[in-house]
CSV table of C-alpha atoms and ligand atoms in Angstrom, one decimal:
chain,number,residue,atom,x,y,z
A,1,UNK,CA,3.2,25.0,-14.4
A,2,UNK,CA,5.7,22.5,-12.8
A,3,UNK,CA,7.0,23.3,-9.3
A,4,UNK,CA,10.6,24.7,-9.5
A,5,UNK,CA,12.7,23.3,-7.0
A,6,UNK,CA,15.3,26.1,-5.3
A,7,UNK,CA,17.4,23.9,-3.3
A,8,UNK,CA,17.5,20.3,-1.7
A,9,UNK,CA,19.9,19.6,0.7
A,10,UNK,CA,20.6,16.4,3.5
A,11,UNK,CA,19.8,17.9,7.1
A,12,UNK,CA,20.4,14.9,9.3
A,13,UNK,CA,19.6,11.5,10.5
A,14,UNK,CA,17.4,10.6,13.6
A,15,UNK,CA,17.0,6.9,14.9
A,16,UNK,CA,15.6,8.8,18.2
A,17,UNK,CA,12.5,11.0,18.9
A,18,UNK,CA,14.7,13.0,20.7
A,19,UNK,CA,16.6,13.6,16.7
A,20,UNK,CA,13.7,14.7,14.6
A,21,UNK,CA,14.2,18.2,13.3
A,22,UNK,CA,12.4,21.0,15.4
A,23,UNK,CA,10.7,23.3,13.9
A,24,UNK,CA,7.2,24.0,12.0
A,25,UNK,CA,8.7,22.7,8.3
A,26,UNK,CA,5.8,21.1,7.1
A,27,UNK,CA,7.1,17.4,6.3
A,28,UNK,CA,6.4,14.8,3.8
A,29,UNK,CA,7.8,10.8,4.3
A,30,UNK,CA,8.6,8.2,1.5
A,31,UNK,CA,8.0,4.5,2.6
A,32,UNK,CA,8.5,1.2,0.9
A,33,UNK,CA,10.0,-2.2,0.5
A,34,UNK,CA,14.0,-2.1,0.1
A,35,UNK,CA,14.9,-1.6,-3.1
A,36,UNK,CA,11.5,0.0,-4.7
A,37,UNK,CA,13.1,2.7,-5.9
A,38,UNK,CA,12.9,5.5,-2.8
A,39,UNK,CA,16.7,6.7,-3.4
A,40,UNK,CA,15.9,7.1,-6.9
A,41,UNK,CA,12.6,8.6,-6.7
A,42,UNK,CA,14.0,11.2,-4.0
A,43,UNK,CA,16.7,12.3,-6.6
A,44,UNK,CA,14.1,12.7,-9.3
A,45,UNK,CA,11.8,14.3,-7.5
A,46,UNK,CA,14.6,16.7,-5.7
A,47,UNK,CA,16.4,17.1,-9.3
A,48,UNK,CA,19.9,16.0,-7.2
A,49,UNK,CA,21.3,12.6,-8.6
A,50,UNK,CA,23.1,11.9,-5.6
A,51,UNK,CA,21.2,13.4,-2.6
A,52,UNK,CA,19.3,10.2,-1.1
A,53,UNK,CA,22.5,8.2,-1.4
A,54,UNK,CA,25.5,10.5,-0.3
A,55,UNK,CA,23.7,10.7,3.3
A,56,UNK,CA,23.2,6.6,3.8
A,57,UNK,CA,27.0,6.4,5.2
A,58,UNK,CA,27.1,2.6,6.2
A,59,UNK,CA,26.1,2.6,10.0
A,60,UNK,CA,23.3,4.7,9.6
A,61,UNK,CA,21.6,3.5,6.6
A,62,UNK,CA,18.6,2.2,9.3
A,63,UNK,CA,18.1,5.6,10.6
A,64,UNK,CA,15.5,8.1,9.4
A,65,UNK,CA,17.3,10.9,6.7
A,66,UNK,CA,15.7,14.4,6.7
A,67,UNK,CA,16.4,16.6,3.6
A,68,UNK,CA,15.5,19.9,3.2
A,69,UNK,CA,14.0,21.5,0.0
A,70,UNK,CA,13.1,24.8,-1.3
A,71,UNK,CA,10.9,25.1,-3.6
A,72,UNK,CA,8.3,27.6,-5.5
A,73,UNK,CA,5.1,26.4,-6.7
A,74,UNK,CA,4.7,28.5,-9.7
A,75,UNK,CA,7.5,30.7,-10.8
A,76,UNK,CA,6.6,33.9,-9.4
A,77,UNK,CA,5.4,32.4,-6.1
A,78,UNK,CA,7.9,32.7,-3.0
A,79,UNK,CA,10.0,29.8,-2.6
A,80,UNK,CA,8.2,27.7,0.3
A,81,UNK,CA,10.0,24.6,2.7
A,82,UNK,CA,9.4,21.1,2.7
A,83,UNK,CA,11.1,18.8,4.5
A,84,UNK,CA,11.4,15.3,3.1
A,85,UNK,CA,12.3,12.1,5.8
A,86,UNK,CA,13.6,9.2,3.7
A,87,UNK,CA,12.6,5.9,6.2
A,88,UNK,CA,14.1,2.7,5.7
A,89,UNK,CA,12.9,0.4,3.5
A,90,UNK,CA,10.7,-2.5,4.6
A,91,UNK,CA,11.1,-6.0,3.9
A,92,UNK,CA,14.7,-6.6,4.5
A,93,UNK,CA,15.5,-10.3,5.0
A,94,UNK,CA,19.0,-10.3,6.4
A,95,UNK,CA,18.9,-9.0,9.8
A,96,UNK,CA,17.6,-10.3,13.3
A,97,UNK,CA,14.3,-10.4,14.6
A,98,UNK,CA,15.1,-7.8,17.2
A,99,UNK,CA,16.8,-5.7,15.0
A,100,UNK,CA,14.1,-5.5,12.8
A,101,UNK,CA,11.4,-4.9,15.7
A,102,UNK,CA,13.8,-2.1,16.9
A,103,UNK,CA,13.7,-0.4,13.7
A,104,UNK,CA,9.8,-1.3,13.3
A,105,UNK,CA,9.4,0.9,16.6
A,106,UNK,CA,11.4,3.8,15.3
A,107,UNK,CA,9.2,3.7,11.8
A,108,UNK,CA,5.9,3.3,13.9
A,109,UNK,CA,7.2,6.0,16.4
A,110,UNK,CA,7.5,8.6,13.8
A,111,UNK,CA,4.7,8.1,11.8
A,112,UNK,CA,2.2,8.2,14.7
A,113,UNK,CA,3.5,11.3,16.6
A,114,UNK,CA,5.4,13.4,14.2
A,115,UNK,CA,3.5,16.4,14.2
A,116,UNK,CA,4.5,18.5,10.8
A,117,UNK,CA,3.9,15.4,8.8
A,118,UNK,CA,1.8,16.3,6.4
A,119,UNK,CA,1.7,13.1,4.2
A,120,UNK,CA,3.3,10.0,3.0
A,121,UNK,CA,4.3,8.7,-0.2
A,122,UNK,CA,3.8,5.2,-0.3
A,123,UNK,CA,6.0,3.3,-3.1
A,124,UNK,CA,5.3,0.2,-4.9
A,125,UNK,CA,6.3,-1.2,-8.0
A,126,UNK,CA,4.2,-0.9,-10.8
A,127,UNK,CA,4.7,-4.2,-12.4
A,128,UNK,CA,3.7,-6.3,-8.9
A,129,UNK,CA,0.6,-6.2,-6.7
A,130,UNK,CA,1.5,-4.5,-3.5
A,131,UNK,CA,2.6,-7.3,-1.3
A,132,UNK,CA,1.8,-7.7,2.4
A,133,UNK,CA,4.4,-5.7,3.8
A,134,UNK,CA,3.2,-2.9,1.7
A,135,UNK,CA,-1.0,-3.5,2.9
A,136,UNK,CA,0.4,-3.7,6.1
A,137,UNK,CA,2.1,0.0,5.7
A,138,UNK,CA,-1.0,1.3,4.3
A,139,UNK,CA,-3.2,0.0,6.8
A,140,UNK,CA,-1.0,1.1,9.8
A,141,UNK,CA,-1.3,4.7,8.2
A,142,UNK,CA,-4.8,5.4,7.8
A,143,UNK,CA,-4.7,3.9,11.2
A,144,UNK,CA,-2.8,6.8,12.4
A,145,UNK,CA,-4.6,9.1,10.3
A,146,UNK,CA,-2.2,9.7,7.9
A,147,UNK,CA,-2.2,10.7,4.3
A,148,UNK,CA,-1.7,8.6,1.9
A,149,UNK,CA,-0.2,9.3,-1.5
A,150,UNK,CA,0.3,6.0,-3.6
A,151,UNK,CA,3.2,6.3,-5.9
A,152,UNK,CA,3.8,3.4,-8.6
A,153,UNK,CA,7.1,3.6,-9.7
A,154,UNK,CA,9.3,1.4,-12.4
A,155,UNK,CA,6.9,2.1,-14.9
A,156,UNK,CA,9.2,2.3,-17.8
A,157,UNK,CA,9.7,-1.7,-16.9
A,158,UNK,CA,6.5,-2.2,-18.3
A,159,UNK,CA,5.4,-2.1,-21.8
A,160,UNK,CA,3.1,1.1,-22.6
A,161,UNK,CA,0.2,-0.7,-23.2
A,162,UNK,CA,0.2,-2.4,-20.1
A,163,UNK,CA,1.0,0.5,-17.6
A,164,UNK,CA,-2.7,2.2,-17.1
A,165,UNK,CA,-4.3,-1.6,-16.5
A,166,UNK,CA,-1.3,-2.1,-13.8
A,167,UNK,CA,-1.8,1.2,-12.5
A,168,UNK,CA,-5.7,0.6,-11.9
A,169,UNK,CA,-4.7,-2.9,-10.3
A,170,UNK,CA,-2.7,-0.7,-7.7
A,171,UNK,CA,-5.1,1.6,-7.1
A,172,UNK,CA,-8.2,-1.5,-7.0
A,173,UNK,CA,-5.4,-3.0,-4.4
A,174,UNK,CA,-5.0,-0.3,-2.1
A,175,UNK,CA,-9.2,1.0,-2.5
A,176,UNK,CA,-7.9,4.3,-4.4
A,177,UNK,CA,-10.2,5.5,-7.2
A,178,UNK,CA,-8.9,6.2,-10.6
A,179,UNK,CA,-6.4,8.8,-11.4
A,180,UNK,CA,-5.7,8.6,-7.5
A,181,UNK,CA,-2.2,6.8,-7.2
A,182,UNK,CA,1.1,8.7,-8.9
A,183,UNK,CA,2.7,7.1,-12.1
A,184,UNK,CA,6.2,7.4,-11.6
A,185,UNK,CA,9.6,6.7,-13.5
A,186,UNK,CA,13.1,7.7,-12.7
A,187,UNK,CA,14.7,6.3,-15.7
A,188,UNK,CA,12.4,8.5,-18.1
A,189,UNK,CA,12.3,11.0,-15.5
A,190,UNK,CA,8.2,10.8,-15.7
A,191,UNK,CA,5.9,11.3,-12.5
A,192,UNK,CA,7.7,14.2,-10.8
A,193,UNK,CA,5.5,16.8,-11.4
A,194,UNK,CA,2.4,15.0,-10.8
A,195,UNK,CA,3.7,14.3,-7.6
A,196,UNK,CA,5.3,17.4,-6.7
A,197,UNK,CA,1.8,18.9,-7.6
A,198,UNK,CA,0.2,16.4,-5.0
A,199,UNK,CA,3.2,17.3,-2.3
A,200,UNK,CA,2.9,21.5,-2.6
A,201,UNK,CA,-0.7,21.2,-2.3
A,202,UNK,CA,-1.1,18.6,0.9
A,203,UNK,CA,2.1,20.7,2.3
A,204,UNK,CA,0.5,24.4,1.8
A,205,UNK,CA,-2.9,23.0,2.8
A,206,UNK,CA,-2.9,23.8,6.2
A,207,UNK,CA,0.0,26.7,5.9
A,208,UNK,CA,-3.5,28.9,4.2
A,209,UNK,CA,-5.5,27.4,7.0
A,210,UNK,CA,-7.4,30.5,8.5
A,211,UNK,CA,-5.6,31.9,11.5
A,212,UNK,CA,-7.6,31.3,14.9
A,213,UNK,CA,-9.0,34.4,16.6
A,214,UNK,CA,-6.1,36.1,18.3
A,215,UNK,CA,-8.5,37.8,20.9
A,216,UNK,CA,-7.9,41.1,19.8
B,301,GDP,P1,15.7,2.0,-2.7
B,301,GDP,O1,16.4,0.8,-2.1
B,301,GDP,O2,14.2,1.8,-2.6
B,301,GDP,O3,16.2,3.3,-2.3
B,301,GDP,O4,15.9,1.8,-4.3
B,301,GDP,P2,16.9,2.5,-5.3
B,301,GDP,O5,16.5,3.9,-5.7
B,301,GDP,O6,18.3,2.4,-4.8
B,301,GDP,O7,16.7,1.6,-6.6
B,301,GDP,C1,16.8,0.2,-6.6
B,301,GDP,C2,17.1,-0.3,-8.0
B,301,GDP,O8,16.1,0.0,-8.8
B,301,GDP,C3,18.4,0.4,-8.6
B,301,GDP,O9,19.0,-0.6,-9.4
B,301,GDP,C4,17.7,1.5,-9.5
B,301,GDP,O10,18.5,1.8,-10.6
B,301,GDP,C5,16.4,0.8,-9.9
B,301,GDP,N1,15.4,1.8,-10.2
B,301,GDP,C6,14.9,2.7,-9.3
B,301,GDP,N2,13.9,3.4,-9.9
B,301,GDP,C7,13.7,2.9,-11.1
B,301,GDP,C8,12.8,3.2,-12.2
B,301,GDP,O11,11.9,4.1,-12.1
B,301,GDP,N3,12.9,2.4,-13.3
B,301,GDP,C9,13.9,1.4,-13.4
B,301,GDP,N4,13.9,0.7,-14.6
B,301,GDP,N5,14.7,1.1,-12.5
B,301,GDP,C10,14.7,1.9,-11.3
């Protein structure tokens, strides 16, 4: 049974620690290189056609974008909150070195101490082996400990019979085992509930944890 999603709405941008939501919302993150497909993946996977893009007002486009979704895992479950941070895509050429370290810092920042992340979502294009930005991304986040989800996305661009050979070669290229990385598409609309299914599970994983002894 698909997860239903309640409501998605844009919360706010941070581009400091000091902006990051409060609160125990658990969180999930979406990386990849500009242009991937993030925006479009968000609005799939939140079922809103517009919310990645109406928050990326020019100016703050570099900043991290929290969104905040309701959403019930099977149809008579309680609707549960996730909170989704949108971070700017890597790989983009036209800016200064410093700008781009500064940005680097804020990305590196939030991955390593946010404490309600729960997992990342880590977007390549199906038709291309991940390129060195996007190694670099993967290995900086099973550095930190970080989980990974691996979604492959554009796979309507390729012709049928050639999507499950390019979807092993992703998951041969980042060490996944089969069945492990997400086939998405946001022009057919495919891959959202196989991700959703991974997201509800890695966010409610540690929401059922046992409580610890309260003493009493
Ligand atoms: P972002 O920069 O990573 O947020 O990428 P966008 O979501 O803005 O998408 C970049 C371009 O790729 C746009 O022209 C989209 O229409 C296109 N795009 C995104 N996802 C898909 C997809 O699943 N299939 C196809 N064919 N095009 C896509």
């Amino acid at each position: 049974m698909p997860v239903q999603v309640v409501s998605a709405e844009f919360l706010t941008t941070a581009t400091r620690p000091q902006e990051w939501p409060r609160g125990a919302t658990p969180e999930v993150a979406f990386v990849g290189r500009s242009n991937v497909g993030k925006s479009s993946m968000l609005n799939a996977l939140t079922r809103r056609q517009k919310l990645a893009r109406v928050s990326a007002t020019p100016g703050r486009t570099r900043a991290l974008q929290f969104f905040d979704v309701s959403y019930r895992p099977t149809p008579a479950a309680r609707p549960r909150a996730l909170r989704l941070c949108d971070l700017p895509g890597y790989g983009y050429a036209k800016v200064s070195h410093a700008e781009r370290e500064k940005w680097a810092s804020m990305i590196e920042d939030y991955l390593k101490d946010r404490d309600v992340l729960r997992a990342v979502v880590l977007i390549v294009d199906a038709r291309h082996p991940p390129a060195e930005s996007d190694e670099d991304a993967a290995a900086f986040l099973s550095g930190a400990g970080r989980r990974l989800v691996v979604a492959a996305t554009k796979m309507d661009k390729l012709p049928k019979a050639k999507r499950i050979p390019a979807l092993a070669a992703v998951e041969r290229a980042f060490g996944l085992t089969r069945g492990e990385a997400v086939p998405f598409s946001a022009v057919e609309g495919t891959g959202t509930d196989a991700l959703w299914a991974r997201l509800a599970a890695l966010a409610s994983a540690e929401d059922e944890a046992p409580e610890p002894p309260t003493g009493a």
